[in-house]
Coordinates of C-alpha atoms in Angstrom, one line a residue:
X205 CA 13.7 -37.8 97.4
X206 CA 13.4 -35.8 94.9
X207 CA 13.9 -31.7 95.0
X208 CA 11.1 -28.8 95.1
X209 CA 10.8 -28.4 91.6
X210 CA 10.5 -31.9 90.5
X211 CA 7.2 -34.5 90.5
X212 CA 6.7 -36.2 93.4
X213 CA 7.3 -39.2 91.6
X214 CA 10.8 -37.8 89.9
X215 CA 10.9 -37.0 86.1
X216 CA 8.7 -38.6 83.6
X217 CA 9.7 -42.5 82.6
X218 CA 11.0 -41.6 78.2
X219 CA 11.4 -38.1 79.4
X220 CA 15.6 -37.6 80.4
X221 CA 15.6 -33.8 79.3
X222 CA 12.2 -32.5 80.8
X223 CA 9.2 -32.4 79.8
X224 CA 9.9 -29.4 76.6
X225 CA 12.0 -31.5 74.8
X226 CA 9.1 -33.6 73.5
X227 CA 8.2 -30.1 71.5
X228 CA 11.4 -29.6 70.3
X229 CA 11.2 -31.0 66.4
X230 CA 7.6 -29.0 66.1
X231 CA 8.4 -25.8 63.8
X232 CA 5.9 -22.5 64.3
X233 CA 6.9 -21.0 61.5
X234 CA 4.5 -17.9 60.6
X235 CA 2.5 -20.1 58.4
X236 CA 1.0 -22.4 61.2
X237 CA 0.6 -18.8 63.2
X238 CA -1.3 -17.9 60.9
X239 CA -3.1 -20.7 60.4
X240 CA -4.2 -21.1 63.7
X241 CA -8.0 -20.7 64.8
X242 CA -6.7 -20.0 68.3
X243 CA -5.5 -16.4 69.2
X244 CA -4.1 -15.3 72.7
X245 CA -5.8 -11.4 73.9
X246 CA -2.9 -8.9 74.1
X247 CA -1.4 -7.9 77.6
X248 CA -3.0 -5.0 77.3
X249 CA -6.5 -6.7 76.0
X250 CA -5.9 -9.0 78.9
X251 CA -5.9 -5.6 81.4
X252 CA -9.6 -5.8 80.3
X253 CA -13.1 -7.4 81.4
X254 CA -12.4 -10.1 79.1
X255 CA -12.6 -13.6 81.2
X256 CA -11.5 -15.4 78.4
X257 CA -7.5 -16.1 77.3
X258 CA -8.0 -17.2 73.9
X259 CA -10.3 -16.0 71.4
X260 CA -11.9 -18.1 68.1
X261 CA -9.8 -16.4 64.8
X262 CA -12.7 -15.7 62.2
X263 CA -12.1 -17.8 59.3
X264 CA -14.3 -15.6 57.5
X265 CA -10.7 -14.2 54.9
X266 CA -10.2 -17.6 54.2
X267 CA -13.5 -18.8 53.4
X268 CA -13.7 -15.1 50.8
X269 CA -9.9 -16.1 49.5
X270 CA -11.6 -19.3 48.9
X271 CA -14.5 -17.9 46.5
X272 CA -12.4 -15.3 45.3
X273 CA -10.2 -17.7 43.6
X274 CA -13.4 -20.1 42.1
X275 CA -14.8 -17.0 40.9
X276 CA -12.0 -16.2 39.0
X277 CA -11.4 -20.1 37.6
X278 CA -15.4 -19.3 36.7
X279 CA -14.5 -16.4 34.8
X280 CA -11.5 -17.6 32.3
X281 CA -14.0 -20.8 32.1
X282 CA -16.7 -18.7 30.4
X283 CA -14.6 -15.8 29.0
X284 CA -12.8 -19.0 27.2
X285 CA -15.9 -20.5 25.8
X286 CA -17.4 -17.6 24.7
X287 CA -13.4 -16.6 22.5
X288 CA -14.0 -20.1 21.4
X289 CA -17.4 -19.9 20.7
X290 CA -16.6 -16.5 18.1
X291 CA -13.6 -18.0 16.6
X292 CA -15.7 -21.4 15.5
X293 CA -18.1 -20.7 13.1
X294 CA -20.7 -23.3 13.1
X295 CA -21.0 -25.4 10.2
X296 CA -18.3 -26.2 8.0
X297 CA -16.0 -23.8 7.2
X298 CA -16.4 -23.3 3.4
X299 CA -12.5 -23.4 1.4
X300 CA -12.3 -20.2 -0.6
X301 CA -11.2 -20.3 -3.8
X302 CA -8.8 -18.6 -6.0
X303 CA -8.8 -15.1 -7.7
X304 CA -8.9 -15.6 -11.4
X305 CA -7.4 -13.2 -13.7
X306 CA -9.4 -10.5 -14.5
X307 CA -10.5 -10.8 -18.7
X308 CA -11.0 -7.2 -19.6
X309 CA -11.9 -6.4 -23.2
X310 CA -11.7 -1.9 -24.0
X311 CA -13.5 -1.5 -27.7
X312 CA -12.6 1.6 -29.9
X313 CA -16.0 3.4 -31.0
X314 CA -14.6 5.1 -33.9
X315 CA -16.9 8.8 -35.2
X316 CA -18.8 8.7 -38.5
X317 CA -17.4 12.4 -38.9
X318 CA -16.8 15.4 -36.8
X319 CA -16.4 15.0 -33.1
X320 CA -18.9 18.1 -32.7
X321 CA -17.7 20.7 -29.8
X322 CA -18.5 23.6 -28.2
X323 CA -17.0 26.4 -25.0
X324 CA -19.9 26.2 -23.1
X325 CA -20.5 22.3 -21.4
X326 CA -23.5 22.6 -20.6
X327 CA -24.9 22.9 -24.1
X328 CA -23.1 19.8 -25.2
X329 CA -25.1 18.1 -22.3
X330 CA -28.0 19.8 -22.4
X331 CA -28.2 18.5 -26.3
X332 CA -26.9 14.4 -25.7
X333 CA -28.3 11.5 -24.7
X334 CA -26.9 12.3 -20.8
X335 CA -29.3 15.2 -20.4
X336 CA -31.3 12.8 -17.7
X337 CA -28.3 11.1 -16.5
X338 CA -27.4 11.9 -12.8
X339 CA -24.1 13.8 -11.6
X340 CA -21.1 12.1 -10.2
X341 CA -21.2 9.4 -6.7
X342 CA -25.1 9.9 -7.0
X343 CA -25.2 8.3 -10.2
X344 CA -24.6 5.0 -9.0
X345 CA -27.7 4.3 -7.1
X346 CA -27.6 1.2 -4.9
X347 CA -31.0 -1.4 -5.4
X348 CA -33.1 -3.1 -2.9
X349 CA -30.8 -5.0 -0.4
X350 CA -32.5 -8.1 0.3
X351 CA -30.4 -11.3 2.6
X352 CA -29.7 -14.2 0.4
X353 CA -29.4 -17.7 1.8
X354 CA -26.4 -18.0 3.2
X355 CA -25.5 -14.3 3.6
X356 CA -27.1 -11.4 5.3
X357 CA -28.0 -7.6 4.3
X358 CA -25.7 -6.5 5.9
X359 CA -22.9 -8.6 3.9
X360 CA -25.0 -7.7 0.3
X361 CA -25.4 -3.8 1.4
X362 CA -20.9 -4.7 2.3
X363 CA -20.3 -5.8 -1.6
X364 CA -22.6 -3.7 -3.2
X365 CA -21.0 -0.7 -1.0
X366 CA -18.2 -1.7 -1.7
X367 CA -18.3 -1.9 -5.8
X368 CA -19.9 1.6 -5.7
X369 CA -16.8 2.6 -4.0
X370 CA -14.8 0.8 -7.4
X371 CA -16.8 2.8 -9.6
X372 CA -16.5 5.6 -8.0
X373 CA -12.8 6.4 -7.5
X374 CA -12.2 4.4 -10.8
X375 CA -14.3 6.1 -13.3
X376 CA -15.5 9.7 -11.0
X377 CA -12.2 10.3 -9.4
X378 CA -10.6 13.3 -11.6
X379 CA -6.5 12.3 -10.3
X380 CA -7.4 8.8 -11.2
X381 CA -8.9 10.0 -14.8
X382 CA -5.9 12.3 -16.0
X383 CA -3.2 9.6 -15.2
X384 CA -2.2 11.0 -11.9
X385 CA -2.9 8.0 -9.8
X386 CA -4.3 4.4 -9.1
X387 CA -3.6 3.3 -5.0
X388 CA -7.7 4.0 -4.9
X389 CA -8.4 1.4 -7.5
X390 CA -5.6 -0.8 -5.9
X391 CA -6.7 -0.5 -2.3
X392 CA -10.1 -2.3 -3.3
X393 CA -8.5 -5.0 -5.2
X394 CA -8.0 -8.5 -3.6
X395 CA -4.8 -9.4 -3.0
X396 CA -4.6 -11.6 -4.8
X397 CA -4.9 -9.8 -8.4
X398 CA -2.6 -6.5 -6.8
X399 CA 0.1 -8.5 -9.1
X400 CA -2.0 -8.6 -12.9
X401 CA -3.0 -4.7 -11.1
X402 CA 0.2 -4.4 -11.2
X403 CA 2.0 -5.2 -14.0
X404 CA -1.1 -3.9 -16.4
X405 CA 0.3 -0.2 -15.1
X406 CA 3.8 -0.7 -15.8
X407 CA 3.3 -3.3 -19.2
X408 CA 0.0 -2.6 -20.0
X409 CA -0.5 -4.4 -22.7
X410 CA -3.5 -5.2 -25.1
X411 CA -4.3 -9.4 -24.6
X412 CA -6.8 -8.9 -22.6
X413 CA -5.3 -9.1 -19.1
X414 CA -3.3 -6.8 -19.0
X415 CA -4.7 -3.5 -20.0
X416 CA -4.6 -0.5 -17.9
X417 CA -8.0 0.6 -18.9
X418 CA -10.1 -2.4 -18.3
X419 CA -8.7 -1.9 -14.1
X420 CA -10.4 2.1 -14.5
X421 CA -10.8 4.8 -16.8
X422 CA -7.6 7.4 -17.5
X423 CA -7.0 9.2 -20.3
X424 CA -3.6 10.6 -21.9
X425 CA -2.5 13.6 -19.6
X426 CA -0.8 14.9 -22.5
X427 CA -3.4 15.6 -25.0
X428 CA -6.6 15.7 -22.7
X429 CA -7.6 17.9 -20.1
X430 CA -11.1 17.7 -17.8
X431 CA -13.1 20.7 -19.1
X432 CA -15.5 19.5 -16.5
X433 CA -15.4 17.0 -13.8
X434 CA -18.8 17.0 -13.3
X435 CA -19.1 13.3 -14.7
X436 CA -23.1 11.9 -15.7
X437 CA -23.8 9.2 -14.8
X438 CA -25.9 6.2 -15.6
X439 CA -26.2 2.5 -14.7
X440 CA -27.7 -0.3 -12.7
X441 CA -25.9 -2.7 -10.0
X442 CA -27.4 -6.3 -9.3
X443 CA -26.4 -8.6 -6.5
X444 CA -26.9 -12.6 -6.8
X445 CA -25.4 -15.8 -4.6
X446 CA -23.5 -18.3 -6.8
X447 CA -22.8 -20.8 -3.5
X448 CA -22.7 -21.2 0.2
X449 CA -19.5 -18.7 0.5
X450 CA -19.9 -16.1 -2.6
X451 CA -21.8 -13.4 -3.8
X452 CA -21.5 -11.7 -6.9
X453 CA -22.0 -7.9 -8.3
X454 CA -22.5 -7.3 -12.2
X455 CA -22.4 -3.1 -12.9
X456 CA -23.0 -1.8 -16.3
X457 CA -23.1 2.3 -16.2
X458 CA -22.4 4.6 -19.2
X459 CA -20.5 7.1 -18.0
X460 CA -19.9 10.6 -20.0
X461 CA -17.3 13.3 -19.8
X462 CA -16.7 16.6 -20.9
X463 CA -13.0 16.9 -22.4
X464 CA -10.5 19.2 -23.8
X465 CA -7.6 19.6 -25.5
X466 CA -4.5 20.0 -22.8
X467 CA -3.5 24.3 -21.9
X468 CA -6.3 25.0 -23.9
X469 CA -9.2 26.7 -21.6
X470 CA -10.6 28.8 -24.6
X471 CA -11.3 25.7 -26.6
X472 CA -14.3 24.2 -27.6
X473 CA -15.2 21.2 -25.3
X474 CA -16.2 17.5 -26.3
X475 CA -18.0 14.7 -24.9
X476 CA -16.8 11.0 -24.2
X477 CA -18.9 8.4 -23.2
X478 CA -17.7 5.2 -21.6
X479 CA -19.8 1.9 -21.0
X480 CA -18.1 0.2 -18.3
X481 CA -19.8 -3.2 -18.2
X482 CA -17.9 -5.0 -15.1
X483 CA -18.3 -8.2 -12.6
X484 CA -17.6 -8.6 -9.3
X485 CA -16.7 -11.5 -7.0
X486 CA -16.9 -11.8 -2.9
X487 CA -15.9 -14.6 -0.7
X488 CA -16.5 -13.3 3.0
X489 CA -13.0 -12.0 3.6
X490 CA -13.7 -9.7 0.8
X491 CA -16.7 -9.1 2.2
X492 CA -15.0 -8.4 6.5
X493 CA -12.2 -6.2 4.4
X494 CA -14.2 -4.5 1.9
X495 CA -11.8 -5.8 -0.8
X496 CA -13.4 -7.5 -4.1
X497 CA -12.2 -9.5 -6.7
X498 CA -12.6 -7.9 -10.6
X499 CA -14.5 -11.1 -12.5
X500 CA -14.7 -9.5 -16.1
X501 CA -14.5 -5.8 -17.6
X502 CA -16.2 -4.5 -20.5
X503 CA -15.6 -1.2 -22.6
X504 CA -16.5 0.4 -24.5
X505 CA -15.8 4.2 -25.2
X506 CA -15.9 6.9 -28.4
X507 CA -15.5 8.7 -30.1
X508 CA -12.1 6.8 -30.4
X509 CA -9.6 5.9 -33.2
X510 CA -9.8 2.4 -34.0
X511 CA -6.0 1.6 -34.3
X512 CA -5.2 3.8 -31.5
X513 CA -3.4 1.8 -28.6
X514 CA -5.8 2.1 -25.8
X515 CA -4.3 -0.7 -23.5
X516 CA -2.3 2.0 -20.7
X517 CA -4.4 5.4 -22.0
X518 CA -7.8 6.1 -24.0
X519 CA -6.7 9.0 -26.0
X520 CA -10.3 10.7 -27.7
X521 CA -10.6 12.6 -30.7
X522 CA -11.5 16.2 -29.9
X523 CA -13.6 18.6 -31.1
X524 CA -13.9 19.2 -34.5
X525 CA -11.6 16.1 -35.6
X526 CA -12.4 12.6 -36.7
X527 CA -11.2 9.2 -36.9
X528 CA -8.9 8.7 -39.4
X529 CA -9.7 6.2 -42.7
X530 CA -8.9 2.9 -42.0
X531 CA -9.7 0.2 -40.0
X532 CA -8.5 -1.9 -37.2
X533 CA -5.0 -3.3 -37.2
X534 CA -5.0 -6.2 -38.4
X535 CA -5.3 -9.3 -36.5
X536 CA -3.1 -12.6 -37.3
X537 CA -5.3 -15.9 -36.5
X538 CA -2.1 -17.4 -36.4
X539 CA 0.3 -15.8 -33.6
X540 CA -0.4 -16.6 -30.1
X541 CA -0.7 -14.3 -27.2
X542 CA -2.9 -11.4 -28.4
X543 CA -6.3 -10.5 -28.6
X544 CA -8.2 -10.1 -31.1
X545 CA -8.1 -6.3 -32.5
X546 CA -11.8 -4.6 -32.1
X547 CA -13.4 -1.5 -33.1
X548 CA -17.2 -0.2 -33.2
X549 CA -18.7 3.4 -35.1
X550 CA -19.7 5.2 -32.7
X551 CA -23.7 6.0 -33.6
X552 CA -24.9 9.3 -34.4
X553 CA -27.2 9.4 -31.9
X554 CA -24.6 9.1 -28.9
X555 CA -23.1 12.8 -30.0
X556 CA -24.7 15.7 -29.2
X557 CA -26.9 17.5 -32.0
X558 CA -27.3 20.8 -33.3

């Protein structure tokens, strides 16, 4: 016969150590407790009017957690798709052409007589063909901008404004004109041409490839000073698409400078005329970083002496001077590595007339 605490029929069969041993292998850890849908009221809550000893836990928090994970995944997918579509250019990606070396020609123009001069710069301009020219960057006017088959309005405008910046820095900047700096021009040149650019200034040569004056206008600072920094300018710009990945801009401008000897503030000034015809090329990377490949540079400048070396600096003939007798240096047609010497005559109509 069993004791008072035993079941009437004695211990259950198969449970020699009591009923609690049946659940001894079950571990009620913290995650199991948090996941339970039923929660027992606390002792203080049971002292109230609650009729039930337990309550069902809300599953809203778990649903919100699941929705938050789904939302994060969707945002990540959308963000990744946007990046992929932004980086991927529609259609086949055009292959950029490697930059070509700049081809340059510098032609001195010798005066037919003495160079006219005046102590009043305004009189020189008033009696010259530059009387109606604009001053400085105002003379470099942009044409009407139209999109092309493969370039937008903004891309065409970027090409034109970059060329204007190049012309301003290389033809109008006083520090560049007097040989003091090249950086304002250099930062606008395509990286593929920088070796040629640098060599043109460290080792200038009249070989059609490495003349500093093919890249910019610079006067010999030991002999020439600006009598007036307000350079007169007139010319044109034109942009055209070459192919689906390239746009070219051509410029043709005449620049007129007032010069006088260095250190002679009271000396007569004279006018010096430079006509620059340049060809620029842009690919899409150039347009993005606002740099340009300079394809060709054709420069006519005077009054200059024909035998003078114009590869490093322009050495103008100033007021009262005349070109020495003799033409350009002789050219050996059998020699290699050198460009043919060229020289012209500066027409009288291009000089101030009294």
